[in-house]
Amino acid sequence: MKGVYLTVVLAPLIGSIIAGLFGRKIGKTGAHGVTIAGVALSFLMSLVAFKHIVIDGAPTFNESVYTWLISDGIRLEIGFLIDRLTALMMVVVTFVSLMVHIYTIGYMKDDPGYQRFFSYISLFTFSMLMLVMANNFLQLFFGWEAVGLVSYLLIGFWYQRESAIYANLKAFLVNRVGDFGFLLGIAAILMYFNSLDYADVFAAAPLLSDVTIQVFPGVEWSLLTVICILLFIGAMGKSAQMPLHVWLPDSMEGPTPISALIHAATMVTAGIFMVARMSPLYELSETALSVVLVIGALTAFLMGLLGIVQNDIKRMVAYSTLSQLGYMTVALGVSAYSAAIFHLMTHAFFKALMFLAAGSVIIAMHHDQDIRNMGGLKKYMPITYWTFLIGALALIGFPGTAGFFSKDAIIEAVHASDLPGSGFAYLAVLLGVFVTALYTFRAFFLVFHGKERMDEHTRTHLRESPLVVTVPLILLAIPSVLVGMVAIGPLLFGEFFADSIYVAAAHDVLARIGEDFTGALGFLFHGMLGMPVLLALAGVATAWYIYLQRPELAGLIKARFELLYRILDRKYGFDDFNEAFFAAGSRGLGRLFWRTGDETVIDGVAVNGTAKGIGWIAARIRQAQTGLLYHYAFAMIIGLLILISFYVLL
């Protein structure tokens, strides 16, 4: 099977190299043909791996494929760990990526950077696969940084736009903050475990559970708590958790296909996957779990509130992603790792669907993304309408959809937890259900229903997107409805992740919930009567009443709660603070170094000071050059006397 696993990662890489280096020669058709073929082959091989590991019950594959360096007994290798968690991630990543690749043919057809874009997204897929298939921290870090690099290139794909360059630089810098913590965590693992291999580290972790270190003089910290928090700081950057979330909404400056790829199944889920993979470490530190729980709860609720005031359709979906990542993080914090991965999977399908459906709307609107300029699109774009509606229903957790099963499981897991902070987290995720339904259906009603608010030229050219766009929407809509009901039993209450995820008995909230689990239909009927569904329906009803029945209410509410609106519109001031403190502070520090270092020390003392000193010496020496013969004779006599005296005294 090693050949199958190598094919999974190398096929997208080869396609990316061909499209990137020979794009002009092979043309647009060749570029999308070779990259789609590579990703399609990767998807097929992922299905083969899934069948081999999950269906056939083959043992976990954990082997090195290339040894880079051996130093002091530490092996730096490229290797694959293929268990059920990895097999599931491989299928999700390659399927969503394949849909995005096909969709891109229609969305980017007139873009001059067509071949370059296909090269980038295929390279992105390769990077994510290297991350999820890694069996050691070195390869994990390689994939971690590779997805960050390619996302930088894709967010700034339209580099002629100043806003795109600002956005990709912002994403790059914010992720460097998270990656600094992540790298420190890996360094601590190498220092104390003397290995970067997952199996070695997980096996030795219980032996070091009582080891303490002094992060600050006189204060003892648990070693594993420090390592877990440092690793989670990396996850906060990649998975956009507060306060390292600020880059993600601005990443909408990239083309819509990459928004779907980054925000659905790949880069932003890397942090969630990483924490789940590191469950043997996190289970040994309740402090780290509580940190994860509280950060996730804050992100789930507060980022959802920001979605209510967004008028850009892509930014609305982006803030939705932030909120849903918060739900996944909350699940990690209460040790419901399986529920986090379950929601990661369902979210990958319905969020990719929503992004691509939003892109279909943007195409029809001639790239106008403001929902205030839309309305009544249902009759012009029926396929986009129904697929967007399916994605929206899955997002709010409507009964029967994939999102219902995964989100309701997270809420139930938090409710069953007794970890410090779980009460606050439960309130946050519960209120977040209402908020999610409100902003999602606000956008849905403003875009597809009500009065047509676009200009006449746009209205006369409105039509459904071509098949190359709508077929991926339909294919993504199917799992957005069905995958939750099919997967909830084995993923949450079965033995699916038994070989991948470790949960201490005292933390096993899913086992407590599973005692009453009678099957998907039983879970559905029980959940239909629960508070989350009632709150979701209340959010939909509120959006319907305000934005369709009484549209003037929106303006009145905004005026009545102007302060709250300004706070939300300013995104809680995170961007303002970063701009005033970090950006302006860095520029001020740069100016200080320039004035004191460059102007005063280097230019003033070293360069100009040397020149002035030489000039002064030359001026003094110049006075000795009088042109009078007796002055020169006198100087020669004095010099001769000094020379004779030197030899006599010596």
XYZ file of C-alpha atoms in Angstrom:
650
model
C 0.000 0.000 0.000
C 2.987 2.320 0.263
C 2.691 3.005 -3.468
C -0.951 3.997 -3.019
C -0.069 6.450 -0.256
C 2.760 7.953 -2.292
C 0.383 8.385 -5.229
C -2.097 10.243 -3.003
C 0.433 12.963 -2.186
C 2.548 13.010 -5.342
C -0.234 13.149 -7.953
C -1.343 16.715 -7.015
C 2.313 17.795 -6.722
C 3.164 16.550 -10.221
C 0.076 18.261 -11.647
C 1.055 21.493 -9.898
C 4.617 21.384 -11.258
C 3.466 20.745 -14.828
C 0.840 23.502 -14.744
C 3.241 25.928 -13.070
C 6.327 25.396 -15.220
C 4.748 24.535 -18.552
C 1.426 26.374 -18.299
C 2.069 28.563 -21.330
C 2.945 25.609 -23.514
C 0.053 23.360 -22.525
C -2.501 26.189 -22.370
C -5.572 26.527 -20.171
C -7.023 23.157 -21.126
C -3.750 21.384 -20.417
C -3.314 23.181 -17.086
C -6.721 22.313 -15.689
C -6.602 18.863 -17.281
C -3.350 17.788 -15.656
C -4.177 19.235 -12.214
C -7.710 17.824 -12.138
C -6.353 14.448 -13.260
C -3.799 14.561 -10.433
C -6.358 15.440 -7.763
C -8.871 12.921 -9.166
C -6.221 10.192 -8.990
C -5.412 11.275 -5.449
C -9.113 11.053 -4.547
C -9.422 7.565 -6.033
C -6.328 6.363 -4.180
C -7.733 7.911 -0.992
C -10.863 5.818 -1.480
C -8.659 2.753 -1.919
C -6.838 3.613 1.308
C -10.150 4.215 3.101
C -11.449 0.818 1.990
C -8.213 -0.888 3.002
C -8.022 0.674 6.471
C -11.668 1.196 7.421
C -13.744 -1.361 5.538
C -11.238 -4.208 5.279
C -9.899 -3.556 8.772
C -6.217 -3.509 7.817
C -3.760 -2.549 10.565
C -2.474 0.993 10.849
C 0.344 1.843 8.437
C 3.166 3.683 10.199
C 6.416 3.667 8.247
C 9.146 5.964 7.063
C 9.465 6.518 3.324
C 12.573 8.706 3.379
C 15.233 9.379 6.006
C 16.596 12.879 5.666
C 19.051 13.037 8.574
C 20.163 11.080 11.639
C 21.882 13.111 14.349
C 22.632 12.028 17.925
C 20.119 9.219 17.601
C 17.330 11.559 16.421
C 15.851 10.584 13.073
C 14.462 13.280 10.788
C 12.198 11.468 8.339
C 9.357 11.691 5.898
C 6.822 9.070 6.851
C 3.133 8.213 6.722
C 0.738 7.342 9.524
C -2.393 5.963 7.866
C -5.082 5.090 10.374
C -8.817 5.734 10.315
C -8.464 9.405 11.205
C -5.974 9.939 8.381
C -8.032 7.916 5.894
C -11.110 10.024 6.625
C -9.184 13.280 6.253
C -7.628 12.116 2.989
C -11.042 11.424 1.462
C -12.521 14.728 2.642
C -9.567 16.851 1.503
C -9.255 15.262 -1.933
C -13.024 15.222 -2.623
C -13.543 18.891 -1.735
C -10.378 19.822 -3.613
C -11.584 17.940 -6.700
C -14.915 19.799 -6.618
C -13.081 23.108 -6.272
C -10.779 22.272 -9.187
C -13.732 21.504 -11.475
C -15.628 24.599 -10.322
C -12.559 26.758 -11.021
C -12.798 26.050 -14.757
C -15.972 28.132 -14.892
C -15.115 30.721 -12.269
C -11.619 31.614 -13.539
C -12.156 31.069 -17.271
C -11.344 34.671 -18.249
C -8.565 35.268 -15.731
C -5.071 35.819 -17.199
C -3.535 33.871 -14.314
C -5.599 30.751 -15.063
C -2.691 28.286 -15.277
C -0.945 29.798 -12.259
C -4.098 29.445 -10.166
C -4.489 25.763 -10.976
C -0.844 25.205 -10.116
C -1.336 26.886 -6.736
C -4.501 25.040 -5.700
C -3.015 21.698 -6.665
C 0.095 22.530 -4.615
C -2.211 23.488 -1.755
C -3.820 20.049 -1.887
C -0.400 18.363 -1.804
C 0.615 20.432 1.228
C -2.511 19.567 3.188
C -2.140 15.873 2.410
C 1.453 15.907 3.634
C 0.197 17.460 6.861
C -2.585 14.977 7.603
C -0.577 11.915 6.548
C 2.510 12.766 8.634
C 3.764 10.359 11.272
C 6.214 12.799 12.848
C 6.423 16.424 13.917
C 8.993 17.379 11.265
C 6.697 16.446 8.401
C 3.745 17.947 10.254
C 5.620 21.241 10.431
C 6.544 21.024 6.750
C 2.904 20.597 5.746
C 1.881 23.250 8.274
C 4.190 25.844 6.744
C 3.528 24.735 3.169
C -0.221 25.367 3.421
C 0.603 28.743 4.946
C 2.932 29.615 2.079
C 0.506 28.582 -0.654
C -2.390 30.353 1.083
C -0.226 33.510 1.035
C 0.175 33.118 -2.708
C -3.530 32.433 -3.258
C -4.944 35.175 -1.037
C -2.742 37.635 -2.918
C -3.390 35.972 -6.279
C -4.740 39.215 -7.737
C -1.562 41.018 -6.741
C -2.489 44.127 -8.728
C -4.991 44.921 -5.968
C -3.531 46.701 -2.969
C -6.205 45.122 -0.747
C -5.115 41.620 -1.816
C -1.479 42.321 -0.964
C -2.538 43.734 2.402
C -4.670 40.642 3.067
C -2.027 38.057 2.228
C 0.630 39.913 4.217
C -1.775 40.076 7.167
C -2.462 36.340 6.925
C 1.251 35.615 6.697
C 2.206 37.730 9.724
C -0.630 36.562 11.977
C 0.151 32.937 11.198
C 3.807 33.560 11.987
C 2.734 34.521 15.503
C 0.899 31.232 15.890
C 3.674 29.278 14.223
C 6.224 30.698 16.649
C 4.330 29.042 19.506
C 3.889 25.887 17.447
C 7.616 25.685 16.733
C 8.445 26.215 20.422
C 6.121 23.340 21.273
C 7.855 21.046 18.793
C 11.247 22.166 20.139
C 10.135 21.296 23.691
C 9.021 17.870 22.483
C 12.396 17.274 20.858
C 14.223 18.474 23.972
C 12.361 16.336 26.505
C 11.299 13.321 24.429
C 14.435 13.101 22.260
C 12.255 12.114 19.308
C 9.901 13.676 16.778
C 8.050 10.467 15.969
C 4.399 10.455 17.060
C 4.490 6.898 18.365
C 7.571 7.514 20.515
C 6.211 10.774 21.934
C 2.752 9.387 22.720
C 4.226 6.308 24.383
C 6.540 8.368 26.602
C 4.024 11.108 27.481
C 2.529 9.407 30.600
C 6.041 8.998 32.024
C 6.565 12.783 31.848
C 3.144 13.778 33.134
C 4.582 14.867 36.508
C 7.567 16.759 35.106
C 7.518 20.512 35.749
C 9.520 23.368 34.293
C 9.924 27.045 35.159
C 8.608 29.206 32.341
C 8.994 32.199 34.657
C 11.434 32.181 37.581
C 9.844 30.699 40.680
C 6.688 29.468 38.922
C 6.396 25.744 38.222
C 4.436 24.652 35.134
C 3.565 21.171 34.011
C 5.751 20.291 31.032
C 2.850 18.759 29.099
C 0.632 21.776 29.807
C 3.279 24.075 28.351
C 3.747 21.855 25.294
C -0.002 21.535 24.667
C -0.647 25.267 25.015
C 2.257 26.092 22.696
C 0.961 23.641 20.101
C -2.524 25.114 20.480
C -1.161 28.611 19.810
C -0.186 27.250 16.410
C -3.707 25.895 16.010
C -5.125 29.303 16.976
C -3.293 30.822 14.016
C -4.151 28.178 11.440
C -7.730 27.622 12.632
C -8.311 31.334 13.250
C -9.205 31.333 16.937
C -9.365 34.578 18.910
C -7.277 36.693 18.974
C -5.415 35.242 15.967
C -8.589 35.204 13.847
C -8.133 38.579 12.167
C -6.530 37.254 8.981
C -9.365 34.994 7.868
C -12.071 37.523 6.838
C -9.501 39.494 4.831
C -8.510 36.328 2.981
C -11.731 36.832 0.981
C -9.584 39.011 -1.290
C -8.530 35.796 -3.008
C -10.706 34.186 -5.705
C -13.791 32.348 -4.432
C -12.501 28.812 -5.221
C -9.580 29.258 -2.863
C -11.881 30.725 -0.237
C -13.779 27.443 -0.363
C -10.607 25.364 -0.289
C -8.962 27.280 2.580
C -12.088 27.634 4.681
C -13.724 24.249 4.164
C -11.516 21.173 4.246
C -7.936 22.324 4.298
C -5.929 25.047 5.968
C -8.341 26.224 8.668
C -9.071 22.673 9.758
C -5.378 21.850 10.154
C -5.367 23.092 13.742
C -8.449 21.032 14.626
C -6.889 17.927 13.109
C -3.590 18.558 14.886
C -5.164 18.808 18.362
C -7.214 15.661 17.720
C -4.067 13.841 16.602
C -2.301 15.025 19.758
C -5.088 13.736 22.040
C -2.654 11.474 24.006
C -0.873 14.675 25.095
C -3.906 16.875 25.739
C -5.608 14.207 27.846
C -2.778 14.586 30.348
C -3.439 18.310 30.918
C -6.836 19.564 32.035
C -5.414 23.091 32.138
C -4.627 22.958 28.424
C -8.084 21.515 27.697
C -9.733 24.354 29.614
C -7.739 26.916 27.620
C -8.854 25.250 24.391
C -12.461 25.168 25.610
C -12.704 28.840 26.591
C -10.949 30.128 23.458
C -13.258 28.030 21.290
C -16.390 29.223 23.107
C -15.423 32.887 22.738
C -14.710 32.402 19.049
C -17.938 30.480 18.389
C -20.194 33.161 19.847
C -18.388 36.461 19.271
C -17.401 35.737 15.680
C -20.963 34.679 14.913
C -22.218 38.081 16.058
C -19.951 39.740 13.490
C -21.673 37.794 10.715
C -24.895 39.722 11.395
C -23.443 43.058 10.229
C -21.627 41.784 7.134
C -22.876 42.946 3.720
C -20.242 41.152 1.637
C -21.616 37.666 0.928
C -18.187 36.039 1.110
C -17.267 37.776 4.362
C -20.534 36.612 5.894
C -19.632 33.022 5.058
C -16.093 33.652 6.341
C -17.332 34.760 9.764
C -19.548 31.698 9.741
C -16.395 29.625 9.283
C -14.775 31.352 12.255
C -17.782 30.541 14.411
C -17.945 26.896 13.297
C -14.236 26.467 13.939
C -15.020 27.693 17.440
C -17.559 24.870 17.794
C -14.931 22.344 16.734
C -12.442 23.813 19.203
C -15.010 23.630 22.001
C -15.465 19.938 21.210
C -11.714 19.440 21.475
C -11.727 21.242 24.831
C -14.222 18.786 26.352
C -12.282 15.812 24.943
C -14.973 15.116 22.334
C -12.310 14.809 19.648
C -14.475 12.519 17.529
C -17.274 15.104 17.537
C -14.785 17.782 16.446
C -13.596 15.662 13.514
C -17.200 14.732 12.694
C -18.140 18.428 12.500
C -14.935 19.108 10.569
C -16.079 16.582 7.956
C -19.685 17.769 7.668
C -18.551 21.405 7.705
C -16.127 20.707 4.865
C -19.024 19.691 2.625
C -21.648 22.300 3.474
C -19.214 25.201 3.860
C -17.522 24.437 0.533
C -21.042 24.278 -0.904
C -21.926 27.700 0.520
C -18.737 29.321 -0.700
C -19.098 27.913 -4.195
C -22.796 28.843 -4.290
C -21.823 32.358 -3.202
C -19.290 32.361 -6.028
C -22.043 31.365 -8.458
C -24.051 34.373 -7.273
C -21.002 36.618 -7.658
C -20.510 35.427 -11.244
C -24.144 36.244 -12.064
C -23.819 39.651 -10.378
C -20.720 40.515 -12.435
C -18.532 40.203 -9.313
C -20.638 42.478 -7.123
C -20.488 40.870 -3.654
C -22.736 43.285 -1.736
C -25.959 41.521 -0.679
C -27.689 44.919 -0.495
C -27.466 45.034 -4.298
C -29.082 41.641 -4.789
C -32.559 40.227 -4.134
C -35.004 38.007 -6.003
C -32.317 35.769 -7.514
C -34.336 32.613 -6.905
C -36.152 32.778 -10.246
C -32.936 33.426 -12.189
C -30.677 30.849 -10.476
C -32.755 27.879 -9.259
C -29.876 25.397 -8.895
C -27.746 27.899 -6.994
C -30.775 28.768 -4.860
C -31.550 25.220 -3.754
C -27.917 24.242 -3.195
C -27.255 27.402 -1.159
C -30.400 26.643 0.863
C -29.162 23.108 1.584
C -25.821 24.499 2.741
C -27.557 27.107 4.897
C -29.831 24.514 6.525
C -26.840 22.283 7.254
C -24.973 25.256 8.717
C -27.738 26.128 11.186
C -28.209 22.480 12.151
C -31.639 21.931 10.641
C -32.937 18.446 11.590
C -31.866 15.740 9.156
C -28.975 17.649 7.587
C -25.335 16.737 8.180
C -24.750 19.838 10.271
C -27.582 18.917 12.635
C -25.955 15.668 13.718
C -22.442 17.062 14.180
C -23.380 20.374 15.807
C -25.976 18.844 18.132
C -23.428 16.235 19.208
C -20.972 19.007 20.158
C -23.595 20.890 22.168
C -24.610 17.704 23.987
C -20.946 16.877 24.692
C -20.323 20.308 26.223
C -23.485 19.959 28.318
C -22.268 16.611 29.637
C -18.790 17.881 30.526
C -17.734 18.941 34.019
C -14.428 20.488 32.927
C -13.785 24.024 34.264
C -15.328 26.485 31.810
C -17.844 24.023 30.364
C -20.830 25.951 31.742
C -19.755 29.136 30.007
C -18.982 27.197 26.824
C -22.419 25.556 26.813
C -24.147 28.931 27.035
C -21.932 30.307 24.239
C -22.540 27.455 21.783
C -26.259 27.421 22.578
C -26.698 31.141 21.913
C -24.465 30.731 18.873
C -27.145 28.542 17.276
C -29.612 31.460 17.202
C -26.951 33.852 15.951
C -25.879 31.460 13.188
C -29.447 31.050 11.930
C -30.014 34.816 12.036
C -27.022 35.883 9.938
C -27.248 32.904 7.568
C -30.864 33.477 6.627
C -30.429 37.233 6.635
C -28.059 36.700 3.735
C -30.254 34.026 2.170
C -33.392 36.189 2.180
C -31.589 39.336 1.011
C -29.903 37.489 -1.876
C -32.636 35.200 -3.169
C -35.926 36.711 -2.004
C -37.577 40.098 -1.737
C -37.171 43.106 -3.980
C -34.648 43.043 -6.835
C -32.112 45.739 -5.951
C -29.525 45.319 -8.708
C -29.146 47.779 -11.604
C -30.995 47.167 -14.856
C -27.921 46.049 -16.799
C -27.113 43.367 -14.213
C -30.744 42.253 -14.001
C -31.083 41.722 -17.751
C -27.957 39.533 -17.808
C -28.843 37.362 -14.804
C -28.775 33.646 -15.557
C -27.863 30.352 -13.932
C -24.169 29.450 -13.884
C -22.859 26.862 -16.359
C -22.735 23.143 -15.587
C -19.056 23.257 -14.695
C -20.141 25.430 -11.740
C -23.485 23.872 -10.828
C -22.435 20.198 -10.986
C -19.920 20.592 -8.109
C -22.668 22.371 -6.154
C -25.004 19.409 -6.592
C -22.279 16.901 -5.723
C -21.448 18.822 -2.535
C -25.121 19.178 -1.616
C -25.568 15.401 -1.451
C -23.141 14.755 1.459
C -24.302 18.005 3.088
C -27.629 16.242 3.578
C -26.757 12.561 3.967
C -23.320 12.153 5.515
C -24.378 13.082 9.044
C -27.044 10.399 9.360
C -24.742 7.770 7.875
C -21.633 8.615 9.890
C -22.859 9.585 13.369
C -23.053 6.023 14.697
C -19.595 4.746 13.792
C -17.748 8.070 14.170
C -19.138 9.162 17.532
C -20.417 6.073 19.298
C -18.547 3.270 17.573
C -14.912 2.205 17.426
C -14.016 4.203 14.323
C -11.319 6.310 16.000
C -10.199 3.709 18.524
C -6.775 3.433 16.882
C -6.382 7.188 16.330
C -7.754 9.129 19.292
C -7.165 8.546 22.987
C -9.652 9.799 25.604
C -9.185 9.339 29.341
C -12.136 7.619 31.007
C -12.783 10.625 33.241
C -13.117 12.904 30.190
C -15.159 10.624 27.923
C -18.321 12.717 27.507
C -19.257 10.942 24.272
C -19.428 7.650 26.145
C -21.941 9.216 28.522
C -24.041 10.464 25.637
C -23.679 7.140 23.861
C -25.436 5.335 26.706
C -28.717 6.784 25.409
C -27.873 6.531 21.698
C -30.371 4.333 19.841
C -29.350 5.125 16.278
C -29.395 8.073 13.888
C -33.186 8.282 13.785
C -33.430 8.227 17.563
C -30.820 11.001 17.764
C -32.802 12.952 15.146
C -36.145 12.689 16.922
C -34.590 13.501 20.279
C -32.778 16.520 18.836
C -35.852 17.869 17.063
C -37.375 18.600 20.461
C -34.218 20.147 21.887
C -33.295 23.754 22.557
C -30.748 24.031 19.673
C -33.404 23.314 17.020
C -35.859 25.734 18.629
C -33.194 28.447 18.717
C -32.284 27.783 15.075
C -35.921 28.068 14.001
C -36.257 31.253 16.064
C -33.232 32.704 14.246
C -34.728 31.866 10.841
C -38.098 33.351 11.843
C -36.411 36.514 13.112
C -34.483 36.946 9.878
C -37.654 36.340 7.820
C -39.652 38.888 9.788
C -36.996 41.618 9.824
C -35.620 41.329 6.294
C -38.709 40.261 4.319
C -41.802 41.321 6.231
C -40.601 44.488 7.977
C -37.356 45.575 6.232
C -37.539 49.022 7.854
C -36.931 47.350 11.226
C -33.289 46.682 10.363
C -32.580 50.414 10.167
C -34.511 51.124 13.361
C -32.652 48.409 15.280
C -29.342 49.717 13.976
C -30.185 53.240 15.147
C -31.475 52.026 18.523
C -28.363 49.969 19.224
C -25.882 52.219 17.457
C -23.076 51.641 19.969
C -23.384 47.861 19.692
C -23.510 48.126 15.906
C -20.338 50.237 15.867
C -18.578 47.698 18.079
C -19.557 44.872 15.732
C -18.789 46.907 12.631
C -15.320 47.671 14.027
C -14.904 43.926 14.742
C -14.403 44.532 18.469
C -11.425 46.753 17.688
C -8.988 43.907 17.054
C -7.902 45.327 13.705
C -7.705 48.859 15.125
C -5.558 47.669 18.022
C -3.271 45.647 15.775
C -2.897 48.582 13.413
C -2.250 51.101 16.207
C -0.044 48.933 18.423
C 1.747 46.375 16.274
C 1.769 47.942 12.807
C 2.194 51.587 13.857
C 4.495 50.533 16.695
C 6.693 48.595 14.297
C 6.825 51.516 11.924
C 7.697 53.851 14.812
C 10.417 51.489 15.999
C 11.726 51.330 12.449
C 11.847 55.120 12.239
C 13.684 55.240 15.590
C 16.291 52.749 14.405
C 16.584 54.645 11.133
C 17.206 57.978 12.826
C 19.495 56.742 15.605
C 21.111 53.895 13.716
C 21.246 54.895 10.064
C 21.315 58.691 10.276
C 23.153 59.264 13.562
C 25.491 56.282 13.975
C 26.099 54.894 10.472
C 25.721 58.043 8.356
C 26.623 60.610 11.006
C 29.520 58.876 12.778
C 30.800 56.059 10.575
C 30.377 57.472 7.070
C 30.159 61.247 7.365
C 32.249 61.280 10.570
C 35.078 59.435 8.847
C 34.904 61.767 5.870
C 34.930 64.847 8.124
C 37.832 63.450 10.173
C 39.914 62.802 7.076
C 39.048 66.264 5.806
C 40.154 67.843 9.091
C 43.456 65.933 9.075
C 44.025 66.837 5.430
C 43.406 70.501 6.205
C 46.030 70.441 8.970
C 48.550 68.633 6.773
C 47.818 71.011 3.906
C 49.182 73.914 5.996
C 52.617 72.256 5.949
C 52.727 72.483 2.143
C 53.840 76.178 1.892
C 55.918 75.899 -1.292
C 58.934 77.623 0.423
C 62.273 75.791 0.086
C 63.635 76.691 3.531
C 60.495 75.226 5.199
C 61.124 71.886 3.467
C 64.874 72.014 4.349
C 63.990 72.716 7.993
C 61.540 69.769 8.017
C 64.210 67.448 6.534
C 66.780 68.499 9.166
C 64.297 67.953 12.022
C 63.383 64.544 10.585
C 67.052 63.599 10.265
C 67.721 64.567 13.875
C 64.793 62.475 15.089
C 66.044 59.483 13.095
C 69.622 59.817 14.454
C 68.320 60.176 18.013
C 66.259 57.024 17.574
C 69.271 54.954 16.545
C 71.535 56.426 19.237
C 69.033 55.760 22.017
C 68.273 52.278 20.697
